[in-house]
Coordinates of C-alpha atoms in Angstrom, one line a residue:
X235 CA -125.7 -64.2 26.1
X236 CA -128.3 -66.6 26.0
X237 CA -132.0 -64.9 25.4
X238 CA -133.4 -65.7 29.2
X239 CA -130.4 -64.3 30.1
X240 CA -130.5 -61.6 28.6
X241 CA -134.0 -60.8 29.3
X242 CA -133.3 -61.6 32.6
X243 CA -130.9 -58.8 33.1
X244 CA -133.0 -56.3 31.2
X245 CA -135.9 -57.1 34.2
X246 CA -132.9 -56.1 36.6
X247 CA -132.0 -53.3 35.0
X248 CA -135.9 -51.7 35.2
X249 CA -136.8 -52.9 38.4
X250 CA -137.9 -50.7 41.3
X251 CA -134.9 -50.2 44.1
X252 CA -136.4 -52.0 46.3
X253 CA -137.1 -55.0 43.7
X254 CA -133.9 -54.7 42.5
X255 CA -131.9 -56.9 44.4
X256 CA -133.6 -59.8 44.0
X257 CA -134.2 -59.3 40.2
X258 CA -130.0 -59.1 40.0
X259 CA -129.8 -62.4 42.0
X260 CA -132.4 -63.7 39.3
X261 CA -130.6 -62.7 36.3
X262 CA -127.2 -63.7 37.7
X263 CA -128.7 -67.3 38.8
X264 CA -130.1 -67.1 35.1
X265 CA -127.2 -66.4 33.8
X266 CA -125.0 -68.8 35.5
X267 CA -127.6 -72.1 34.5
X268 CA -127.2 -70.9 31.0
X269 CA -123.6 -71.0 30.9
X270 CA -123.3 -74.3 32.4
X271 CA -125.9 -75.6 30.4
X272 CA -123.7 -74.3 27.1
X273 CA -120.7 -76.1 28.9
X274 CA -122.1 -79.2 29.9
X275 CA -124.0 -79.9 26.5
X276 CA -120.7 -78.8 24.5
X277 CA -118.7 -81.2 26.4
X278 CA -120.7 -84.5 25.7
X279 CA -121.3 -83.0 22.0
X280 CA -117.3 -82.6 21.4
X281 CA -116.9 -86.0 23.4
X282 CA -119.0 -87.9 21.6
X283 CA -117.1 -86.7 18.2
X284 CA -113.6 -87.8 19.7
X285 CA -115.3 -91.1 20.7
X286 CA -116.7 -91.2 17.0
X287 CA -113.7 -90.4 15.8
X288 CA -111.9 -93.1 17.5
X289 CA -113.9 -95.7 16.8
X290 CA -114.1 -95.1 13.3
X291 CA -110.2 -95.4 13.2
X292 CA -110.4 -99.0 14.5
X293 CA -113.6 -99.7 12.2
X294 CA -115.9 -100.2 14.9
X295 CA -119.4 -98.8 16.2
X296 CA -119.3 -96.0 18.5
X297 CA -122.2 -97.2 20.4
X298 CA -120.2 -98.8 23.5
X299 CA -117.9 -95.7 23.7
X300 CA -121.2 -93.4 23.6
X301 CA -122.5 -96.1 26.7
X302 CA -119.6 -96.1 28.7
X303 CA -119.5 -92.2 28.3
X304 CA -123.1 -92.0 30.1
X305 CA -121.6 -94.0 32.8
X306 CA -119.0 -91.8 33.5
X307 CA -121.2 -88.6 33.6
X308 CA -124.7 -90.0 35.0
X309 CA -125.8 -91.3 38.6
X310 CA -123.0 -92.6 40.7
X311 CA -120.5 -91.8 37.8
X312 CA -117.0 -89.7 37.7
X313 CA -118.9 -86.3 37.2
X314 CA -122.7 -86.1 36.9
X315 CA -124.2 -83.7 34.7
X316 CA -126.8 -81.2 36.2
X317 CA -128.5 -78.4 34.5
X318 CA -128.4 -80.2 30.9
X319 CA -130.0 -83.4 31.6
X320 CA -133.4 -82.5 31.1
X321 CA -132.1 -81.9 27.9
X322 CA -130.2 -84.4 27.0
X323 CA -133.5 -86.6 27.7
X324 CA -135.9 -84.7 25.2
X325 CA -132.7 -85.7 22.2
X326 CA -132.9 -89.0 23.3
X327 CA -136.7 -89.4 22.6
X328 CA -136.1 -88.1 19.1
X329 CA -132.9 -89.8 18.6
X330 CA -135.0 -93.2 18.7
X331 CA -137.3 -91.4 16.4
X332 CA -135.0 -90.5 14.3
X333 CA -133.4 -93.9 13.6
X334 CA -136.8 -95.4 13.1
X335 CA -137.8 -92.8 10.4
X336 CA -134.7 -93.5 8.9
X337 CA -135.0 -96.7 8.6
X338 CA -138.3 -96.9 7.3
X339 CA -137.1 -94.7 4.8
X340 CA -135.2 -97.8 3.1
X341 CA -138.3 -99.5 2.4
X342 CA -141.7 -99.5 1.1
X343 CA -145.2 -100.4 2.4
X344 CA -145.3 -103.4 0.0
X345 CA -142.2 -104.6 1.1
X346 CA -143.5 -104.0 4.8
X347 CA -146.4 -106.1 4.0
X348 CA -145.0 -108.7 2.3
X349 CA -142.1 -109.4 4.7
X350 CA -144.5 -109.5 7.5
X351 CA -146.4 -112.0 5.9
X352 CA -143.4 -114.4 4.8
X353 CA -141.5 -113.7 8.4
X354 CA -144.7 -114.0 11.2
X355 CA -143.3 -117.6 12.0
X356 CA -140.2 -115.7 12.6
X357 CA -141.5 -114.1 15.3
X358 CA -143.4 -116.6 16.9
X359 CA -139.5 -118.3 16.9
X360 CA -138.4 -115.0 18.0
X361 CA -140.7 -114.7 21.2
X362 CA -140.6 -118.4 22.5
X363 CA -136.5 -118.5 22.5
X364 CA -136.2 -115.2 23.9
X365 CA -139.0 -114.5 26.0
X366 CA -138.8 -117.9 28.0
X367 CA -135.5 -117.7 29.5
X368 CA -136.2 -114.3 31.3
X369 CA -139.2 -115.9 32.7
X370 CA -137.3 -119.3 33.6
X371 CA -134.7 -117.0 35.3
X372 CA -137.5 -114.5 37.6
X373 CA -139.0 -117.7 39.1
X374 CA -136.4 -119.3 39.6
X375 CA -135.5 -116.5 41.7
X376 CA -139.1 -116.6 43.1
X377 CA -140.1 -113.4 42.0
X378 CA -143.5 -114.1 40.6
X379 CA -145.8 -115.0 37.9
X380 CA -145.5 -111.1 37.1
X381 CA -142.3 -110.4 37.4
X382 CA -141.6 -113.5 35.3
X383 CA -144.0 -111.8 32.2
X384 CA -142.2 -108.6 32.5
X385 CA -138.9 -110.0 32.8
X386 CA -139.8 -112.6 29.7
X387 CA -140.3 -108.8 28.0
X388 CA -137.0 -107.4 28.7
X389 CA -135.1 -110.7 27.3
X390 CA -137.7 -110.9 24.3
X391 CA -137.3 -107.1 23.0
X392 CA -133.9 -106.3 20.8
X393 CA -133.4 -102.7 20.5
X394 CA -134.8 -101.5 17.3
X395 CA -132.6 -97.8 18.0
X396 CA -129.2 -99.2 18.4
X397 CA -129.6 -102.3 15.4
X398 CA -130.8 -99.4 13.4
X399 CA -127.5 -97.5 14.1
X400 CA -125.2 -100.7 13.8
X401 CA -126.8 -101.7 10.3
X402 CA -125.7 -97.8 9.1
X403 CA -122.3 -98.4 10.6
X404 CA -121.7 -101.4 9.1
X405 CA -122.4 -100.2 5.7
X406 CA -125.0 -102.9 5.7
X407 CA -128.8 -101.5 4.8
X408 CA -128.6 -102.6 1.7
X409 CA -127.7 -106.1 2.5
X410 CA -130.0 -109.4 1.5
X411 CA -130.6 -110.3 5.3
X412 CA -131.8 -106.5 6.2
X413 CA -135.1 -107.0 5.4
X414 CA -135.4 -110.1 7.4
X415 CA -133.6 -108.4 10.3
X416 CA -136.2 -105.7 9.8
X417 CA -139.1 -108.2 9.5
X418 CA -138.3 -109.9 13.2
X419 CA -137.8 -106.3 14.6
X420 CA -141.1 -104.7 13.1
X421 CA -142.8 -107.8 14.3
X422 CA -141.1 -107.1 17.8
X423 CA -142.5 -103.5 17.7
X424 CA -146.2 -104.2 16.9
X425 CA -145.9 -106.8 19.1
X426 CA -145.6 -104.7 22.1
X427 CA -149.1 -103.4 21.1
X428 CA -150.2 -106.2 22.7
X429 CA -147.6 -106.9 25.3
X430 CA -147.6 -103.0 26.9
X431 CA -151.4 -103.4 27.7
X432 CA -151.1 -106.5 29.4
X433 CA -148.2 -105.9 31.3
X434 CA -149.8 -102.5 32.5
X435 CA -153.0 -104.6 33.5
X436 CA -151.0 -107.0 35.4
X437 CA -149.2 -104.4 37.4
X438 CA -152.1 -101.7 38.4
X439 CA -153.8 -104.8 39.0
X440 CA -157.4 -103.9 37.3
X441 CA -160.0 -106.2 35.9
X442 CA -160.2 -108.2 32.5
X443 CA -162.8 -105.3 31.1
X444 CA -160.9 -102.3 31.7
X445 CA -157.4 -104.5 30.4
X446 CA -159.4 -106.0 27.5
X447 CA -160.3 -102.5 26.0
X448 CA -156.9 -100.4 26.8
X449 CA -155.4 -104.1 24.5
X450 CA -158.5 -103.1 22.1
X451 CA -157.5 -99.7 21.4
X452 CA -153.7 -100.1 21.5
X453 CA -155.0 -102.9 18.4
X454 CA -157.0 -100.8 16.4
X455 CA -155.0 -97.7 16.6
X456 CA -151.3 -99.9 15.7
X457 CA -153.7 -101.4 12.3
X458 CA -155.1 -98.3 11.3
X459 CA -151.7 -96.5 11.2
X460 CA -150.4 -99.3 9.5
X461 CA -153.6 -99.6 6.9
X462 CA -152.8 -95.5 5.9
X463 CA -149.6 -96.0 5.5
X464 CA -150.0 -98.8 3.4
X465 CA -153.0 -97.2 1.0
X466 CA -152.1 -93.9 1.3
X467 CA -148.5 -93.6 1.1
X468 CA -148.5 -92.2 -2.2
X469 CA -150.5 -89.3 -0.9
X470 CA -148.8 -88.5 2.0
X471 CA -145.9 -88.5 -0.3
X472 CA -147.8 -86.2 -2.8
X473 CA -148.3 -84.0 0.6
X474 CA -144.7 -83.6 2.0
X475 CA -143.3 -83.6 -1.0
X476 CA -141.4 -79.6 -1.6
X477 CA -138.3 -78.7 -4.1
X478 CA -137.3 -76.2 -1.3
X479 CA -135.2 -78.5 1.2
X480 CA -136.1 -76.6 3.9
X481 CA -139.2 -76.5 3.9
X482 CA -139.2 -81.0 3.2
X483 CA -137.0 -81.4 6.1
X484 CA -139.2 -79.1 8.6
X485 CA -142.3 -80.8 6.9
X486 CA -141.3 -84.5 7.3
X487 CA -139.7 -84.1 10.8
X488 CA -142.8 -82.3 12.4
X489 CA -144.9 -84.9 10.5
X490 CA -143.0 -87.7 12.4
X491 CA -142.9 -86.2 15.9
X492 CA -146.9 -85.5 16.0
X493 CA -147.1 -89.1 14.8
X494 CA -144.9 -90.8 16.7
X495 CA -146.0 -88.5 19.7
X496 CA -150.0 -89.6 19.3
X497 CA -149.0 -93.6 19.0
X498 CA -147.4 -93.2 22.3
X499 CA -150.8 -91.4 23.8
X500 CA -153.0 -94.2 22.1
X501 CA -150.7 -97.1 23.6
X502 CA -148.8 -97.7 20.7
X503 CA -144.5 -97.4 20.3
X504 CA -143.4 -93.8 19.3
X505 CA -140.7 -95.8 17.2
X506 CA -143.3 -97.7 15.4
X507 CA -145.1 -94.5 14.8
X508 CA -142.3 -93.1 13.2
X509 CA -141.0 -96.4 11.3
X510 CA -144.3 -96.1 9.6
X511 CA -144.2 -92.3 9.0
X512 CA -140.4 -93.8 7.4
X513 CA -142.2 -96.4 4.6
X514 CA -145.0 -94.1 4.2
X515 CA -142.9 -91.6 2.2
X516 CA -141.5 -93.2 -1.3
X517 CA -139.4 -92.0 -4.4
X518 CA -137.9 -88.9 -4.5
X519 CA -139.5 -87.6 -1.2
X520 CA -137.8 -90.4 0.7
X521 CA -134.2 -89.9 -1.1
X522 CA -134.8 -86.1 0.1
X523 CA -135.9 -86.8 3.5
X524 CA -132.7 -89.5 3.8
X525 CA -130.1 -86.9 3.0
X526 CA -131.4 -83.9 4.7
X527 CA -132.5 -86.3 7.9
X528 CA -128.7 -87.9 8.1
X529 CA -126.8 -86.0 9.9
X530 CA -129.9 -84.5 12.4
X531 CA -130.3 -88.8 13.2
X532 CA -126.3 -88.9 13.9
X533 CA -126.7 -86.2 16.4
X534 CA -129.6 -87.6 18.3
X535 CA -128.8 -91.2 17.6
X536 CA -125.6 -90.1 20.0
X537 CA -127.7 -88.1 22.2
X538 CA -129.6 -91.1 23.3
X539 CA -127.0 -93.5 23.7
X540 CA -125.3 -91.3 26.5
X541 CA -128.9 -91.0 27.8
X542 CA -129.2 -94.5 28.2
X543 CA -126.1 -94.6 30.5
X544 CA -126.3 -91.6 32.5
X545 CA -129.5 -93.5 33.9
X546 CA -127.6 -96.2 35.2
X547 CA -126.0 -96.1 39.0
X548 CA -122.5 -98.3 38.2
X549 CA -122.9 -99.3 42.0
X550 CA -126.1 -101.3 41.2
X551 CA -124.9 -103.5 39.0
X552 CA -122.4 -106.2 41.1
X553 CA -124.8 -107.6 42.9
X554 CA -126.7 -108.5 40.5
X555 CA -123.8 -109.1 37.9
X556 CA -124.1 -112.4 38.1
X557 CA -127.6 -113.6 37.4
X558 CA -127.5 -110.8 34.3
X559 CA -124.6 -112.1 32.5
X560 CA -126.0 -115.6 32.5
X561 CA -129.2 -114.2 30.6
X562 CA -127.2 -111.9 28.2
X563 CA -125.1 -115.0 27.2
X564 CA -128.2 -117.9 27.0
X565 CA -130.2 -114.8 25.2
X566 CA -127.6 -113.8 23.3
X567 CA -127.2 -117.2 21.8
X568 CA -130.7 -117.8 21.2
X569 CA -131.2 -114.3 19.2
X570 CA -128.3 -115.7 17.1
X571 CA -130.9 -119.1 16.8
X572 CA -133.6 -116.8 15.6
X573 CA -131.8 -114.5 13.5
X574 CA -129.7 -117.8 11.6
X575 CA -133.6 -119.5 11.3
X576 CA -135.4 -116.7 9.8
X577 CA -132.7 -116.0 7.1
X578 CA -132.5 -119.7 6.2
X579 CA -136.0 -119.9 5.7
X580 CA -135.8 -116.6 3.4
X581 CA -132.9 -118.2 2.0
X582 CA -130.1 -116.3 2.8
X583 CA -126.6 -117.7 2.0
X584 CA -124.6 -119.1 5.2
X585 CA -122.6 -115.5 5.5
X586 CA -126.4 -113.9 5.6
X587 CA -127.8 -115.9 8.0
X588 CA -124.9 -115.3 10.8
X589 CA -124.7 -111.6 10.4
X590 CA -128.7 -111.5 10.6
X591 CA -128.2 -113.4 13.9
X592 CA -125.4 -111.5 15.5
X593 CA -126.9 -108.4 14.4
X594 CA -130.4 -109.3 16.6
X595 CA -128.7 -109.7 20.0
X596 CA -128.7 -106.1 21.0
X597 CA -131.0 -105.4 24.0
X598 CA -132.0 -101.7 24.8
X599 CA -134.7 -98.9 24.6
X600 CA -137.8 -101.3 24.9
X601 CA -136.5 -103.5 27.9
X602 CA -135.7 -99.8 29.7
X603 CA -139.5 -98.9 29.4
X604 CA -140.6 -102.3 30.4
X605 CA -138.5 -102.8 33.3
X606 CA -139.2 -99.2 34.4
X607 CA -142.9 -100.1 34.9
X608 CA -142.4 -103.3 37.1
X609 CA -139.7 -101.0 39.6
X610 CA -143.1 -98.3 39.2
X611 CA -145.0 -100.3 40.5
X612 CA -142.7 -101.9 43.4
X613 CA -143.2 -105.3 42.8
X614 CA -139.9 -106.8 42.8
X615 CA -137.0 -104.1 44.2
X616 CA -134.1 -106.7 42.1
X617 CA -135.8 -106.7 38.8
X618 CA -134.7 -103.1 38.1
X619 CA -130.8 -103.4 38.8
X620 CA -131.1 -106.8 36.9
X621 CA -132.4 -105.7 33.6
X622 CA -130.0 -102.5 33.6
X623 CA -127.2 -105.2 34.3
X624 CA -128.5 -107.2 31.3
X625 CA -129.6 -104.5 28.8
X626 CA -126.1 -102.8 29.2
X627 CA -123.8 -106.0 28.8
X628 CA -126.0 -106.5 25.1
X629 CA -126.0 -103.1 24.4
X630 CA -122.7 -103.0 24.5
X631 CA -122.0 -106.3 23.3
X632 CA -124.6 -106.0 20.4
X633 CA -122.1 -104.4 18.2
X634 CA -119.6 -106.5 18.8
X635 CA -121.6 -109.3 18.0
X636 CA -123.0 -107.8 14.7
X637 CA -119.4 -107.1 13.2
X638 CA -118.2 -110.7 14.3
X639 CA -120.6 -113.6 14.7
X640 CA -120.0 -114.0 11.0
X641 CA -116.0 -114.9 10.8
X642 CA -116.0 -116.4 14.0
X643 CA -119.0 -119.4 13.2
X644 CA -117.6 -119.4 9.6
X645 CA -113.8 -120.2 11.3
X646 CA -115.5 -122.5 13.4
X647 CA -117.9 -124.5 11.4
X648 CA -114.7 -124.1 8.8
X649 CA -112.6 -126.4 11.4
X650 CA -115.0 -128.5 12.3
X651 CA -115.5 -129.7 8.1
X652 CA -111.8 -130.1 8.3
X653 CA -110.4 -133.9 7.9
X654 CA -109.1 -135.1 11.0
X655 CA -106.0 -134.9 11.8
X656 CA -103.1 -137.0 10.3
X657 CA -106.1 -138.1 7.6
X658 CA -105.3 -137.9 4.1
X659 CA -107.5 -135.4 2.3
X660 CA -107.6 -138.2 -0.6
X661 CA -108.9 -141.0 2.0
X662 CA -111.8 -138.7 3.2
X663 CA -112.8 -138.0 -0.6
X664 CA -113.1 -142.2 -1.0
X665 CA -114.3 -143.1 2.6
X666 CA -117.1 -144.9 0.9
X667 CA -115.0 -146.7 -1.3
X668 CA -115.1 -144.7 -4.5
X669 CA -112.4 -142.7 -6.8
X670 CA -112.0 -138.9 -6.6
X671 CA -113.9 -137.0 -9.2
X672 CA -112.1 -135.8 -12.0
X673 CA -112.9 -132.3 -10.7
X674 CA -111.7 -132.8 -7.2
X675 CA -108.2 -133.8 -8.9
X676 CA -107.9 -130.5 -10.5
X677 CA -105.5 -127.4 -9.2
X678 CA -107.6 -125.7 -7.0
X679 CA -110.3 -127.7 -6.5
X680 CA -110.4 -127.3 -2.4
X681 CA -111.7 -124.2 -2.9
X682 CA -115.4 -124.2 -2.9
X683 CA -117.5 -122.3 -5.8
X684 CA -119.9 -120.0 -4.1
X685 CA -123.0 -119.6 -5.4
X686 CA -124.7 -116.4 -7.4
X687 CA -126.3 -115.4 -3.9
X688 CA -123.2 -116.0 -1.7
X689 CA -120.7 -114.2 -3.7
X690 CA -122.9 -111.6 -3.8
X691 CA -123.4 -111.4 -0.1
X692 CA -119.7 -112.3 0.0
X693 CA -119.0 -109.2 -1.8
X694 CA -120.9 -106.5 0.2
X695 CA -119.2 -107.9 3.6

């Protein structure tokens, strides 16, 4: 029996007759929440597994299938949850943690720091192709000069929490475009530093002092997490650090909650609080922390996805079906422009450059939060329907995009390079007149020698 429960019926057992009554009905109502609770929460844990499970045998994320699970079970669905949704909220907070933590874990401060400084015209690229349509798109549908910043915030953001799962699915952390990928979405984070603030001013409405210093602290508080984790990381390390794993997993996991839980009071992402908390921790402490942190981050990571649908109402999203599917696919393909752009410029082989673009595209967590502060504060009753509309067709889709952007652009830009048809091969190699190189005479010449870079790219796909 669960302890309330059971403490429950204890209270009924030594209460006064004339108390005792409605102590029983206590304990029995007690009782009763408890079970269902158990039931409920089983259910999605043992569901999500199956889904897991079945997606793993047709080598695919389990992302969608954990989304179209929270539809079924949330607002409007086939059978909402009740008594475990409070619940089911709380893992979903530290799910996102989680899968920041653990993904600062694959990296150093120094590689942080230099990163940001070779990818920052990245994410000036980033912001102006992605940001721009969702503005476009509210006043064209007159909504406002507000509504068109907040909405330029839901199509800008990709969703640091599901990327972070599809690059572990994919088998792909370790990849050559990663860090770029990680660049664009660190910048992203810190960025809303800034962005939050403003936003927030602009909907409560309150003057340029009172907005200039809430941007001022949000600033200060963003670099000065930043500057200890980049000077200090060897002591924090030197801190956590414990041969008993117990005691280094309780250690590094309360570590990141209070961390991740003061950025979010000072104005700052709880995500990047805990991505910094992630490359803080180095050497063996951060091969401990990975291993013990896995399967806790697998667990929540699930938790959160289901959150994120049993929020949505499937009856709000028609009418506004339209107008979101026509951002998802123009934002979609200009994530894909920013992803293929940065690796290029960090010099990523072809292969790279798509699967850093197609793993971008994923909208979530972030354009939730933003979108939830414009319906807040009322100012435009369409915008919230929209951006769920939008954030679940590329939360859904971002997966899908990640696993095959690559083979799709390579088949196509392999078709275009073709000869055309009814062409001789020979008479394309001496269209300007010349002989065929001794080399493209050979056996097996039409196929092209990689470079170092691209095999090995070629190899880890």
């Amino acid at each position: 029996m669960h302890l309330s429960a059971q403490l429950s019926a204890s209270l009924a057992a030594q209460a006064p007759p004339h108390l005792a009554s409605p102590v029983r009905l206590a304990a029995e109502s007690s009782g009763h929440s408890s079970a269902v609770f158990l039931v409920e929460f089983g259910a999605i844990i043992l569901g999500l597994g199956l889904l897991g499970r079945f997606a793993a045998r047709f080598r695919l994320s389990p992302i969608p299938l954990y989304l179209l699970a929270g539809l079924a079970f949330g607002e409007g669905g086939l059978l909402p949850l009740g008594t475990s949704e409070e619940f089911v909220a709380i893992g979903a907070e530290i799910g996102v943690i989680l899968l920041l933590l653990m993904l600062g874990l694959e990296y150093t401060a120094s590689d942080l720091v230099s990163n940001l400084k070779t990818q920052y015209p990245a994410g000036l690229v980033d912001g102006a192709l992605n940001a721009l349509p969702g503005a476009a798109m509210a006043l064209l549908l007159g909504w406002g000069p507000v509504a068109a910043v907040v909405l330029a915030g839901v199509t800008w953001i990709s969703s640091s929490g599901v990327i972070a799962k599809v690059l572990g699915d994919l088998g792909r952390l370790g990849n050559r475009e990663t860090p770029v990928i990680l660049s664009i979405l660190v910048l992203e984070d810190l960025s809303m530093a800034v962005y939050l603030p403003i936003v927030t001013a602009l909907l409560a409405g309150v003057g340029l002092a009172a907005g200039s210093a809430t941007l001022a602290i949000a600033l200060g508080t963003a670099g000065l997490v930043l500057l200890i984790a980049v000077r200090y990381g060897r002591h924090i390390s030197r801190f956590v650090s414990s041969d008993d794993p117990e005691k280094l997993l309780l250690v590094v996991l309360g570590l990141t909650l209070v961390i991740a839980g003061l950025a979010q009071q000072l104005q700052v992402s709880a995500a990047v609080g805990a991505f910094l908390v992630g490359i803080a921790l180095s050497g063996e402490v951060a091969e401990g922390a990975h291993s013990l942190l896995a399967p806790l981050r697998d667990l929540f990571a699930a938790v959160f996805f289901v959150f994120f649908g049993l929020h949505t109402d499937p009856a709000s999203i028609p009418p506004v079906l339209l107008p979101a599917l026509v951002l998802a696919v123009v934002t979609a393909l200009t994530k894909i422009a920013t992803g293929y752009w940065a690796a290029r410029r960090a010099g990523i082989s072809a292969k790279g450059r798509w699967r850093a673009g197609g793993t971008l595209v994923a909208r979530g967590e972030f354009s939730i939060v933003i979108a939830g502060l414009a319906v807040t504060a009322g100012i435009e009753p369409s915008l919230g329907p929209l951006a769920t509309a939008y954030v679940l067709i590329l939360v859904i889709a971002g997966p899908l995009t990640a696993r095959f952007t690559e083979p799709v652009a390579l088949w196509v830009t392999g078709r275009l390079r073709k000869p055309a048809a009814g062409q001789p091969a020979l008479a394309a190699a001496t269209a300007d007149g010349g002989a065929p190189s001794d080399a493209a005479s050979l056996p097996g010449a039409a196929h092209e020698v990689l470079p170092t870079e691209e095999r090995d790219t070629a190899e880890r796909s």
